[in-house]
Coordinates of N, CA and C and ligand atoms in Angstrom, one line a residue:
R29 N -10.0 -17.0 18.7 CA -9.3 -16.6 17.5 C -7.8 -16.9 17.2
P30 N -7.4 -18.2 17.2 CA -5.8 -18.3 17.3 C -5.1 -18.3 15.9
S31 N -3.9 -18.0 15.9 CA -3.1 -17.8 14.8 C -2.7 -18.9 14.7
I32 N -2.0 -19.2 13.1 CA -1.6 -20.6 13.2 C 0.3 -20.3 12.2
T33 N 1.1 -20.8 12.9 CA 2.5 -20.5 12.3 C 2.9 -21.6 11.6
F34 N 3.2 -21.8 10.6 CA 4.4 -23.1 10.3 C 5.9 -22.4 10.0
D35 N 6.4 -22.9 11.1 CA 8.1 -22.2 11.4 C 9.0 -23.4 10.3
N36 N 9.3 -23.1 9.2 CA 10.4 -24.1 8.9 C 10.4 -25.4 8.8
I37 N 9.2 -25.9 8.1 CA 8.6 -27.1 8.2 C 9.2 -28.0 7.2
V38 N 10.1 -29.2 7.3 CA 10.3 -30.0 6.4 C 9.8 -31.3 6.7
F39 N 9.1 -31.7 5.7 CA 8.4 -33.2 5.8 C 8.5 -34.0 4.3
G40 N 8.3 -35.1 4.7 CA 8.2 -36.2 3.6 C 7.9 -37.5 4.2
Y41 N 6.5 -38.1 3.4 CA 6.3 -39.3 4.1 C 7.1 -40.5 4.1
E42 N 6.9 -40.8 5.2 CA 7.9 -42.4 5.4 C 9.2 -42.0 5.2
N43 N 9.8 -41.1 5.1 CA 11.1 -40.5 5.0 C 11.6 -41.0 3.4
E44 N 10.3 -40.9 2.9 CA 10.7 -40.9 1.2 C 11.2 -39.6 0.7
R45 N 11.0 -39.0 -0.6 CA 11.2 -38.0 -1.1 C 10.6 -36.9 -0.3
T46 N 11.1 -35.8 0.1 CA 11.0 -34.6 1.0 C 9.8 -33.9 0.0
I47 N 8.9 -33.8 0.9 CA 7.7 -33.0 0.3 C 7.3 -31.4 0.7
L48 N 8.0 -30.9 1.8 CA 8.0 -29.8 1.9 C 9.2 -29.3 2.7
H49 N 10.2 -28.2 2.0 CA 11.1 -28.2 2.0 C 11.4 -26.8 2.9
G50 N 11.2 -26.7 4.1 CA 11.3 -25.6 5.1 C 10.0 -24.6 4.7
L51 N 9.2 -25.1 4.8 CA 8.0 -24.0 4.7 C 7.8 -23.6 5.7
S52 N 7.7 -21.8 5.3 CA 7.0 -21.0 6.8 C 6.1 -20.1 6.3
F53 N 5.4 -20.0 7.1 CA 3.9 -18.9 6.6 C 3.0 -18.9 8.2
E54 N 2.2 -17.7 7.8 CA 1.4 -17.5 9.3 C -0.2 -17.0 8.7
V55 N -0.7 -17.6 9.5 CA -2.3 -17.3 9.2 C -2.4 -16.3 10.5
E56 N -2.6 -15.0 10.3 CA -3.1 -14.4 11.5 C -4.5 -14.5 12.2
A57 N -4.4 -14.4 13.6 CA -5.5 -14.8 14.3 C -7.1 -13.9 13.4
G58 N -8.0 -15.2 13.3 CA -9.2 -14.1 12.4 C -9.0 -13.6 11.1
S59 N -8.0 -14.0 10.5 CA -7.8 -14.1 8.9 C -7.8 -15.1 8.1
S60 N -7.9 -15.0 6.9 CA -8.6 -16.2 6.1 C -7.0 -16.4 5.1
V61 N -6.5 -17.4 5.2 CA -5.3 -17.6 4.3 C -5.8 -18.7 3.2
A62 N -5.5 -18.5 2.1 CA -5.6 -19.4 0.8 C -4.6 -19.9 0.3
I63 N -4.4 -21.6 0.3 CA -3.2 -22.1 -0.2 C -3.6 -22.6 -1.6
V64 N -2.7 -22.3 -2.8 CA -3.1 -22.5 -4.0 C -1.9 -23.1 -4.7
G65 N -2.0 -23.7 -5.9 CA -0.9 -24.5 -6.5 C -1.0 -25.7 -7.0
P66 N -0.4 -25.9 -7.8 CA -0.8 -27.7 -8.8 C -0.9 -28.7 -8.1
S67 N -1.5 -29.9 -8.8 CA -1.8 -30.7 -7.7 C -0.4 -31.5 -7.6
G68 N -0.2 -32.3 -6.0 CA 0.8 -32.4 -5.9 C 2.0 -31.7 -5.3
A69 N 1.7 -30.3 -5.0 CA 2.4 -29.2 -4.7 C 2.7 -29.8 -3.1
G70 N 1.6 -30.2 -2.4 CA 2.0 -30.6 -1.2 C 1.1 -29.9 -0.2
K71 N -0.4 -29.1 -0.9 CA -1.3 -28.3 -0.1 C -2.0 -29.4 0.8
S72 N -2.6 -30.4 0.2 CA -3.4 -31.6 1.6 C -2.2 -31.6 2.6
T73 N -0.8 -31.9 2.4 CA -0.1 -32.2 3.4 C -0.2 -31.2 4.7
I74 N 0.0 -29.8 3.9 CA -0.4 -28.8 5.1 C -1.3 -28.9 6.1
A75 N -2.6 -29.5 5.5 CA -3.7 -29.9 6.3 C -3.3 -31.0 7.5
R76 N -2.8 -32.0 6.7 CA -2.6 -33.3 7.6 C -1.4 -32.8 8.6
L77 N -0.8 -31.9 8.5 CA 0.3 -31.8 9.6 C -0.1 -31.1 10.5
L78 N -1.0 -30.1 10.1 CA -1.7 -29.3 10.9 C -2.8 -30.1 11.9
F79 N -3.3 -31.0 11.4 CA -3.9 -32.1 12.2 C -3.1 -32.9 13.2
R80 N -1.9 -33.2 12.9 CA -1.2 -34.1 13.6 C -1.2 -35.8 13.2
F81 N -2.0 -35.7 11.7 CA -1.9 -37.2 11.1 C -0.6 -37.5 10.9
Y82 N 0.3 -36.6 10.6 CA 1.9 -36.6 10.6 C 2.6 -35.7 11.2
D83 N 3.9 -36.1 11.5 CA 4.5 -35.1 12.2 C 5.6 -34.7 11.4
P84 N 6.0 -33.2 11.3 CA 7.4 -32.8 10.7 C 8.9 -33.3 11.1
A85 N 9.4 -33.6 10.0 CA 10.9 -34.1 10.2 C 11.5 -32.9 10.9
S86 N 11.2 -31.7 10.9 CA 11.6 -30.6 11.7 C 11.0 -29.4 11.3
G87 N 10.9 -28.3 12.2 CA 10.6 -27.3 12.3 C 9.1 -27.5 13.3
R88 N 8.4 -26.1 13.6 CA 7.4 -26.6 14.5 C 6.1 -25.8 13.8
I89 N 5.0 -26.5 14.2 CA 3.9 -25.8 14.0 C 3.3 -25.3 15.0
L90 N 3.0 -23.7 15.3 CA 2.4 -23.1 16.6 C 0.5 -22.7 16.2
I91 N 0.0 -23.2 17.2 CA -1.5 -22.6 17.0 C -1.3 -21.7 18.3
D92 N -1.4 -20.2 18.0 CA -1.5 -19.2 19.0 C -0.4 -19.3 20.0
G93 N 0.8 -19.8 19.3 CA 2.2 -19.4 20.1 C 2.4 -20.7 20.7
Q94 N 1.4 -21.8 20.3 CA 1.6 -23.0 21.2 C 2.0 -24.0 20.3
D95 N 3.2 -25.2 20.6 CA 3.7 -25.9 19.7 C 2.3 -26.9 19.7
I96 N 1.9 -27.7 18.3 CA 1.0 -28.4 18.5 C 1.3 -29.8 19.2
A97 N 2.8 -29.7 18.8 CA 3.3 -31.2 19.4 C 3.4 -31.3 21.0
R98 N 2.8 -30.6 21.5 CA 2.8 -30.5 23.0 C 1.4 -30.3 23.6
V99 N 0.3 -30.4 22.6 CA -1.1 -30.3 22.9 C -1.7 -31.9 23.0
T100 N -2.8 -31.9 23.6 CA -3.3 -33.2 23.1 C -4.3 -33.5 21.8
Q101 N -4.1 -34.7 21.5 CA -5.2 -34.8 20.3 C -6.3 -34.2 20.6
E102 N -7.3 -34.4 21.2 CA -8.5 -34.0 21.5 C -8.4 -32.4 21.8
S103 N -7.7 -31.6 22.2 CA -7.6 -30.1 22.4 C -7.4 -29.8 20.8
L104 N -6.3 -30.3 20.3 CA -6.5 -29.8 18.9 C -7.4 -30.2 17.9
R105 N -8.1 -31.6 17.9 CA -9.3 -31.6 17.6 C -10.7 -30.5 17.8
A106 N -10.5 -30.1 19.0 CA -11.5 -29.5 19.6 C -11.4 -27.5 18.6
Q107 N -10.0 -27.5 18.2 CA -10.1 -26.2 17.9 C -9.7 -26.2 16.5
I108 N -9.9 -27.4 15.7 CA -10.0 -27.4 14.2 C -10.7 -27.8 13.4
G109 N -11.5 -27.6 12.5 CA -12.7 -28.0 12.0 C -12.2 -28.4 10.8
I110 N -12.4 -29.5 9.8 CA -11.9 -29.4 8.5 C -13.0 -29.8 7.7
V111 N -13.3 -29.5 6.6 CA -14.3 -30.0 5.4 C -13.4 -30.2 4.6
P112 N -13.4 -31.3 4.2 CA -12.8 -32.3 2.8 C -13.5 -32.2 1.8
Q113 N -13.2 -32.9 0.6 CA -13.7 -32.5 -0.6 C -14.9 -33.5 -0.9
D114 N -15.2 -34.6 -0.3 CA -16.0 -35.6 -0.4 C -16.2 -35.8 1.0
S115 N -17.1 -35.3 1.5 CA -17.7 -35.6 3.0 C -18.7 -36.7 2.9
V116 N -18.3 -37.5 4.1 CA -19.2 -39.0 4.4 C -20.2 -38.5 5.0
L117 N -21.6 -38.6 4.4 CA -22.8 -38.7 5.5 C -23.4 -39.8 5.7
F118 N -24.1 -39.8 6.8 CA -24.7 -41.0 7.4 C -25.9 -41.0 6.8
N119 N -26.4 -42.2 6.4 CA -28.1 -42.6 5.9 C -29.1 -42.2 6.9
D120 N -29.2 -40.8 7.5 CA -29.9 -40.3 8.6 C -30.5 -39.3 8.4
T121 N -31.0 -38.7 9.2 CA -31.7 -36.8 8.7 C -30.4 -36.0 8.8
I122 N -30.2 -34.9 8.5 CA -29.8 -33.8 8.4 C -29.5 -33.5 10.0
G123 N -30.3 -33.3 11.0 CA -30.0 -33.0 12.1 C -29.1 -33.9 12.7
Y124 N -29.3 -35.7 12.3 CA -28.4 -36.3 13.0 C -26.6 -36.2 12.3
N125 N -27.0 -35.9 11.1 CA -25.7 -35.5 10.4 C -25.0 -34.5 11.6
I126 N -25.8 -33.7 11.4 CA -25.1 -32.3 12.3 C -24.7 -32.4 13.8
A127 N -25.9 -33.1 14.4 CA -25.5 -33.6 15.8 C -24.4 -34.6 16.1
Y128 N -24.0 -35.2 14.7 CA -22.6 -36.3 15.0 C -21.4 -35.5 15.3
G129 N -21.7 -34.1 14.7 CA -20.6 -33.2 14.7 C -19.9 -32.6 16.2
R130 N -21.2 -32.7 17.1 CA -21.2 -32.3 18.6 C -21.6 -33.8 19.2
E131 N -20.6 -34.5 19.8 CA -20.4 -35.9 20.1 C -21.2 -36.0 21.1
G132 N -22.5 -36.8 21.5 CA -23.4 -37.1 22.5 C -24.6 -35.9 22.5
A133 N -24.4 -35.2 21.7 CA -25.6 -33.9 21.5 C -27.0 -34.5 21.3
D134 N -27.7 -34.3 22.2 CA -29.4 -34.8 21.6 C -29.8 -33.4 20.8
E135 N -31.2 -33.7 20.1 CA -31.3 -32.7 19.3 C -31.5 -31.3 20.0
E136 N -32.1 -31.3 20.9 CA -32.5 -29.8 21.5 C -31.0 -29.2 21.5
T137 N -30.0 -30.0 22.0 CA -28.7 -29.4 22.3 C -27.9 -28.8 21.0
M138 N -28.3 -29.8 19.8 CA -27.6 -29.6 18.4 C -28.4 -28.3 17.8
V139 N -30.1 -28.2 18.2 CA -30.4 -27.2 17.4 C -30.4 -25.8 17.9
A140 N -30.0 -25.7 19.2 CA -29.6 -24.6 20.2 C -28.0 -24.4 19.3
A141 N -27.1 -25.2 19.1 CA -26.0 -25.1 19.3 C -25.7 -24.6 17.5
A142 N -26.7 -24.7 16.8 CA -26.8 -24.8 15.5 C -27.3 -23.2 15.1
R143 N -27.9 -22.7 16.1 CA -28.3 -21.5 16.3 C -27.2 -20.6 16.5
A144 N -26.6 -20.8 17.6 CA -25.5 -20.2 18.3 C -24.3 -20.1 17.3
A145 N -24.0 -21.3 16.7 CA -22.9 -21.3 15.4 C -23.5 -20.3 14.2
A146 N -24.6 -20.4 14.4 CA -25.5 -19.6 13.0 C -25.1 -20.3 11.7
I147 N -25.3 -21.8 11.6 CA -25.3 -22.5 10.5 C -26.5 -22.5 9.8
L148 N -27.8 -22.1 10.4 CA -28.9 -22.0 9.4 C -29.3 -21.7 8.0
P149 N -28.2 -20.6 7.8 CA -28.2 -20.5 6.6 C -27.8 -21.4 5.6
F150 N -26.9 -22.8 6.0 CA -26.6 -23.7 5.1 C -27.6 -24.8 5.0
I151 N -28.7 -24.7 6.1 CA -29.7 -26.1 5.6 C -31.3 -25.4 5.4
E152 N -31.4 -24.2 6.0 CA -32.9 -23.4 5.6 C -33.2 -23.6 4.3
R153 N -32.3 -24.0 3.2 CA -33.2 -24.0 1.7 C -33.7 -25.3 1.9
L154 N -33.4 -26.4 2.2 CA -33.8 -27.4 2.4 C -35.1 -28.0 2.7
P155 N -36.1 -28.8 2.0 CA -37.5 -28.6 2.2 C -38.0 -29.0 3.9
D156 N -37.1 -29.9 4.2 CA -37.7 -30.2 5.7 C -36.6 -29.7 6.8
G157 N -35.5 -29.0 6.4 CA -34.6 -28.5 7.3 C -34.1 -29.6 8.0
F158 N -33.6 -29.6 9.2 CA -32.9 -30.6 9.9 C -33.7 -32.3 9.8
D159 N -34.9 -32.3 9.4 CA -35.6 -33.9 8.8 C -35.3 -33.9 7.6
T160 N -34.8 -33.4 6.8 CA -34.6 -34.2 5.7 C -33.7 -35.3 5.6
E161 N -34.1 -36.3 5.3 CA -33.5 -37.4 5.1 C -32.4 -37.6 3.7
V162 N -31.0 -37.9 4.3 CA -30.1 -38.0 3.5 C -29.8 -39.4 3.0
G163 N -29.5 -39.5 1.6 CA -29.7 -41.3 1.3 C -30.4 -41.7 0.7
E164 N -30.5 -43.1 0.4 CA -31.4 -43.6 -0.1 C -32.7 -43.8 -0.1
R165 N -33.3 -43.1 2.1 CA -34.2 -43.2 2.3 C -35.0 -42.0 2.3
G166 N -34.2 -41.1 1.4 CA -35.0 -39.9 1.5 C -34.6 -38.9 0.5
L167 N -34.5 -37.8 0.3 CA -33.9 -36.7 -0.3 C -32.7 -37.1 -1.3
K168 N -32.6 -37.1 -2.3 CA -31.1 -37.5 -2.7 C -30.6 -36.0 -2.9
L169 N -29.5 -35.8 -2.0 CA -28.7 -34.7 -1.9 C -28.2 -34.1 -3.0
S170 N -28.2 -33.1 -3.5 CA -27.0 -32.7 -4.8 C -25.6 -32.7 -3.6
G171 N -24.6 -32.5 -4.8 CA -23.2 -32.3 -4.2 C -22.9 -31.0 -3.3
G172 N -23.9 -30.2 -3.9 CA -23.6 -28.5 -3.0 C -24.3 -28.9 -2.0
E173 N -25.7 -29.5 -1.7 CA -26.5 -29.7 -0.4 C -25.4 -30.5 0.4
K174 N -24.9 -31.4 0.0 CA -24.3 -32.4 0.8 C -22.8 -31.4 1.3
Q175 N -22.2 -30.9 0.5 CA -21.4 -29.9 1.4 C -21.8 -28.7 2.1
R176 N -23.0 -28.1 2.0 CA -23.8 -27.5 3.0 C -23.5 -28.1 4.4
V177 N -24.3 -29.6 4.1 CA -24.3 -30.2 5.2 C -23.1 -30.5 6.1
A178 N -22.0 -30.9 5.4 CA -20.9 -31.0 5.9 C -20.2 -30.1 6.4
I179 N -20.2 -28.7 5.6 CA -19.7 -27.7 6.3 C -20.4 -27.3 7.8
A180 N -22.0 -27.2 7.5 CA -22.8 -27.1 9.0 C -22.2 -28.2 10.0
R181 N -21.9 -29.4 9.9 CA -21.6 -30.2 10.7 C -20.3 -30.0 11.3
T182 N -19.4 -29.5 10.9 CA -18.1 -29.0 11.3 C -18.3 -27.5 12.2
L183 N -19.1 -26.7 11.4 CA -19.3 -25.4 12.4 C -20.0 -25.8 13.4
V184 N -20.8 -26.8 13.9 CA -21.7 -26.9 14.7 C -20.8 -27.0 16.1
K185 N -19.5 -27.4 15.8 CA -18.6 -27.5 17.0 C -18.0 -26.2 17.3
D186 N -18.3 -25.2 16.4 CA -17.8 -23.8 16.8 C -16.4 -23.6 16.9
P187 N -15.3 -24.5 16.2 CA -14.1 -24.7 16.1 C -13.7 -23.1 15.7
P188 N -12.7 -22.6 16.3 CA -11.9 -21.5 16.2 C -11.1 -21.3 14.8
I189 N -10.2 -22.5 14.6 CA -10.1 -22.5 13.1 C -10.7 -23.5 12.3
L190 N -10.8 -23.1 10.7 CA -11.6 -23.6 9.9 C -10.4 -24.1 8.8
V191 N -10.5 -25.3 8.5 CA -9.8 -25.7 7.3 C -10.9 -26.5 6.1
L192 N -10.5 -25.9 5.1 CA -11.3 -26.2 4.0 C -10.3 -26.6 2.8
D193 N -10.1 -28.1 3.0 CA -9.5 -28.7 1.9 C -10.1 -29.3 0.7
E194 N -10.1 -28.3 -0.5 CA -10.8 -28.0 -1.7 C -12.2 -28.7 -1.4
A195 N -12.7 -27.8 -0.5 CA -14.4 -28.4 -0.2 C -15.4 -28.0 -0.8
T196 N -15.2 -26.7 -2.1 CA -16.0 -26.6 -2.8 C -15.5 -27.0 -4.2
S197 N -14.4 -27.5 -4.6 CA -13.6 -27.8 -5.8 C -14.5 -28.6 -6.6
A198 N -15.2 -29.5 -5.7 CA -16.2 -30.4 -7.0 C -17.2 -29.8 -7.6
L199 N -17.4 -28.7 -7.2 CA -18.7 -28.0 -7.3 C -18.5 -27.3 -8.5
D200 N -20.1 -26.8 -9.1 CA -19.9 -25.9 -10.4 C -19.9 -24.7 -9.9
S201 N -19.4 -23.8 -10.5 CA -18.5 -22.4 -9.8 C -19.7 -21.7 -9.3
R202 N -21.2 -21.8 -10.0 CA -22.3 -20.9 -9.5 C -22.4 -21.8 -7.9
T203 N -22.7 -23.0 -7.7 CA -22.5 -23.8 -6.4 C -21.7 -23.1 -5.5
E204 N -20.4 -23.3 -6.0 CA -19.4 -22.9 -5.2 C -19.6 -21.3 -4.6
Q205 N -19.9 -20.5 -5.4 CA -19.8 -19.2 -4.9 C -21.0 -18.9 -4.1
D206 N -21.9 -19.8 -4.3 CA -23.4 -19.6 -3.3 C -22.6 -20.3 -2.0
I207 N -21.8 -21.2 -1.9 CA -21.4 -21.7 -0.5 C -20.6 -21.0 0.0
L208 N -19.6 -20.2 -0.7 CA -18.7 -19.0 -0.1 C -19.4 -18.2 0.3
R209 N -20.3 -17.8 -0.1 CA -20.7 -16.3 0.5 C -21.5 -16.5 1.8
T210 N -22.0 -17.9 1.9 CA -22.7 -18.3 3.0 C -21.8 -18.4 4.1
L211 N -20.4 -18.9 3.6 CA -19.7 -19.1 4.8 C -19.1 -18.0 5.0
K212 N -18.9 -16.8 4.5 CA -18.6 -15.8 4.6 C -19.3 -15.0 5.9
Q213 N -20.6 -15.4 5.3 CA -21.7 -14.7 6.5 C -21.6 -15.5 7.6
V214 N -21.3 -16.5 8.0 CA -21.1 -17.3 9.4 C -19.8 -17.3 9.9
S215 N -18.9 -17.2 8.9 CA -17.6 -17.4 9.8 C -16.5 -16.4 9.6
E216 N -16.9 -15.1 9.7 CA -16.1 -14.0 9.6 C -15.0 -14.2 10.3
H217 N -15.2 -14.3 11.8 CA -14.5 -14.0 12.8 C -13.2 -15.3 13.0
R218 N -13.6 -16.5 12.2 CA -12.9 -17.5 12.4 C -11.3 -17.4 11.8
T219 N -10.2 -18.4 12.2 CA -9.3 -18.3 11.4 C -9.4 -19.4 10.2
T220 N -9.3 -19.0 9.4 CA -9.5 -20.2 8.4 C -8.4 -20.3 7.0
L221 N -8.1 -21.7 7.1 CA -6.9 -21.8 5.8 C -7.9 -22.8 5.0
A222 N -7.8 -22.2 3.7 CA -8.9 -22.6 2.5 C -7.6 -23.3 1.7
I223 N -7.7 -24.5 1.0 CA -7.0 -25.1 0.0 C -7.8 -25.3 -1.2
A224 N -7.0 -24.8 -2.0 CA -7.9 -24.7 -3.6 C -6.9 -24.9 -4.7
H225 N -7.4 -25.3 -5.8 CA -6.9 -25.1 -7.0 C -7.2 -23.9 -8.0
R226 N -8.7 -23.7 -7.5 CA -9.2 -22.8 -8.4 C -8.5 -21.6 -7.8
L227 N -8.3 -20.3 -8.6 CA -8.5 -19.3 -7.9 C -9.7 -18.3 -7.6
S228 N -11.0 -18.5 -8.5 CA -12.0 -18.0 -8.2 C -12.7 -18.6 -6.9
T229 N -11.7 -19.8 -6.1 CA -12.5 -20.2 -4.7 C -11.9 -19.3 -3.5
I230 N -10.8 -18.6 -4.1 CA -10.3 -18.0 -2.7 C -9.9 -16.8 -2.7
A231 N -10.8 -15.9 -4.0 CA -10.6 -14.6 -4.2 C -10.8 -13.7 -2.9
D232 N -11.8 -14.2 -1.9 CA -11.8 -13.0 -1.1 C -11.1 -13.5 0.3
S233 N -10.1 -14.2 0.0 CA -8.9 -14.5 1.1 C -8.4 -13.2 1.4
D234 N -8.0 -13.2 2.6 CA -7.2 -12.0 3.0 C -5.9 -12.2 2.3
R235 N -5.3 -13.4 2.3 CA -4.2 -13.8 1.8 C -3.6 -14.8 1.0
I236 N -3.2 -14.7 -0.1 CA -2.8 -16.2 -0.9 C -1.5 -16.4 -0.6
L237 N -1.1 -18.0 -0.5 CA 0.3 -18.6 -0.4 C 0.0 -19.5 -1.9
V238 N 0.7 -19.2 -2.6 CA 1.2 -20.0 -4.0 C 2.2 -21.2 -3.6
L239 N 1.7 -22.3 -3.9 CA 2.8 -23.8 -3.2 C 3.3 -24.2 -4.4
D240 N 4.4 -24.6 -5.0 CA 4.9 -25.0 -5.6 C 5.9 -25.9 -5.4
Q241 N 5.9 -27.3 -5.5 CA 6.7 -28.2 -5.1 C 7.1 -28.4 -3.9
G242 N 6.4 -28.0 -2.6 CA 6.5 -27.9 -1.5 C 7.5 -26.6 -1.4
R243 N 7.4 -25.2 -1.9 CA 7.9 -24.0 -1.4 C 6.7 -23.1 -2.0
L244 N 7.2 -22.1 -1.3 CA 6.0 -20.6 -1.5 C 6.8 -20.2 -2.5
A245 N 5.8 -20.1 -3.7 CA 6.4 -19.4 -5.0 C 6.1 -17.8 -4.9
E246 N 4.8 -17.9 -4.3 CA 4.3 -16.3 -4.2 C 3.5 -16.1 -3.0
T247 N 3.5 -14.8 -2.6 CA 2.3 -14.3 -1.7 C 2.0 -13.4 -2.0
G248 N 0.4 -12.8 -1.6 CA -0.3 -11.8 -1.9 C -1.7 -12.0 -1.5
T249 N -2.3 -10.8 -1.9 CA -3.8 -10.6 -1.8 C -3.9 -11.2 -3.5
H250 N -5.5 -11.5 -3.7 CA -5.7 -12.0 -4.9 C -5.6 -10.8 -6.1
A251 N -5.5 -9.5 -5.7 CA -5.5 -8.4 -6.6 C -3.9 -8.4 -7.2
E252 N -3.1 -8.5 -6.1 CA -1.7 -8.3 -6.1 C -1.4 -9.9 -7.2
L253 N -1.8 -10.5 -6.6 CA -1.0 -11.8 -7.4 C -1.6 -11.8 -9.3
L254 N -3.0 -11.2 -9.3 CA -3.4 -10.9 -10.4 C -2.7 -9.7 -11.4
R255 N -2.1 -8.9 -10.6 CA -1.2 -8.0 -11.4 C 0.2 -8.7 -11.9
K256 N 0.4 -9.2 -10.5 CA 1.8 -10.3 -11.0 C 1.9 -11.2 -12.2
G257 N 0.3 -11.3 -12.5 CA 0.5 -12.4 -13.7 C 0.3 -13.8 -13.4
Ligands
ADP28 P1 -1.8 -31.2 -3.4 O1 -2.6 -31.2 -2.1 O2 -0.9 -30.1 -3.7 O3 -2.3 -31.8 -4.7 P2 -0.4 -33.4 -1.6 O4 0.0 -32.2 0.1 O5 -1.7 -34.4 -1.7 O6 -0.6 -32.3 -2.6 O7 0.8 -34.2 -2.2 C1 2.1 -33.8 -2.0 C2 3.0 -34.9 -2.6 O8 2.9 -36.3 -1.6 C3 2.5 -35.5 -3.6 O9 3.7 -35.9 -4.7 C4 1.8 -37.0 -3.2 O10 2.1 -38.0 -4.3 C5 2.7 -37.3 -2.1 N1 2.1 -37.9 -1.2 C6 0.6 -37.6 -0.5 N2 0.2 -38.6 0.1 C7 1.0 -39.5 0.4 C8 1.2 -40.7 1.2 N3 0.2 -41.1 2.2 N4 2.4 -41.5 1.3 C9 3.7 -40.7 0.3 N5 3.2 -40.0 -0.7 C10 2.2 -39.1 -0.4
ADP29 P1 -14.1 -36.3 13.2 O1 -14.0 -37.1 14.8 O2 -13.2 -35.3 13.0 O3 -15.5 -35.8 13.1 P2 -14.0 -38.9 12.0 O4 -12.9 -39.5 11.9 O5 -14.9 -39.6 13.0 O6 -14.1 -37.4 12.2 O7 -15.1 -39.1 10.9 C1 -14.6 -38.9 9.4 C2 -15.4 -38.9 8.5 O8 -16.1 -40.3 8.3 C3 -17.1 -37.7 8.7 O9 -17.3 -37.0 7.9 C4 -17.8 -38.9 9.3 O10 -19.0 -38.5 9.4 C5 -17.6 -40.0 8.4 N1 -18.1 -41.0 9.1 C6 -17.4 -41.8 10.4 N2 -18.0 -42.9 10.6 C7 -18.7 -42.9 9.4 C8 -19.5 -44.5 9.5 N3 -19.4 -45.3 10.2 N4 -20.3 -44.3 8.2 C9 -20.4 -43.1 7.6 N5 -19.6 -42.3 7.6 C10 -19.0 -42.1 8.7

């Protein structure tokens, strides 16, 4: 359960306009922090920097106190599971899609891992479970079902850090709440960074950061932010 620290991060894409202006925040080990803010505020940029798709112009990003600029890409990827808004699934079974999350795993290993990672609540409601076909060959999964599979595929790697980048934003709010309940049930112990634009998505987070034009405008719990208006 590592912590995440953004320490005075300055960043702009290809030396264009500065997107993050000396951003600092911490996600304590095992806690869940949500980042909200208007479109273009820099929320997804934070996720991309954490994954080292880009490097900051200045400042440091630490995972468990260790500068991510000094760890290998493989060990970084092993630590962070990311679920984007529009996950792409293979035209194959759900089992295959989930096994893909564990490179080279055979079905038996994968099922064992799925049990260990407690991801079964994500797929048990599908009629054929792991054997359900995704795509034109089989059942047409709804958006919510697809995201359930995508989350399961990420969790099967058992990443200590989970990044949800608008992972439920495209869904109706009932489906979203349903998925968030399952997530809470299976990932209580993980360090979670959730990026969202809807407040309802992140009501359960331990702390909320409101980002505006690359700067922190507010931080607090959901209740505190509601009180401040
Ligand atoms: P958010 O997730 O809050 O909507 P983003 O982090 O995606 O915001 O984007 C922040 C700013 O960076 C926006 O102004 C966006 O246009 C710009 N931006 C995002 N990706 C790129 C890119 N690859 N190249 C240049 N500018 C980008
Ligand atoms: P990671 O290594 O983090 O699992 P990848 O970069 O391999 O991510 O893949 C990113 C996304 O694209 C994943 O959701 C994966 O399922 C999907 N993807 C990768 N390759 C293909 C492919 N050939 N066809 C369809 N989807 C793919």
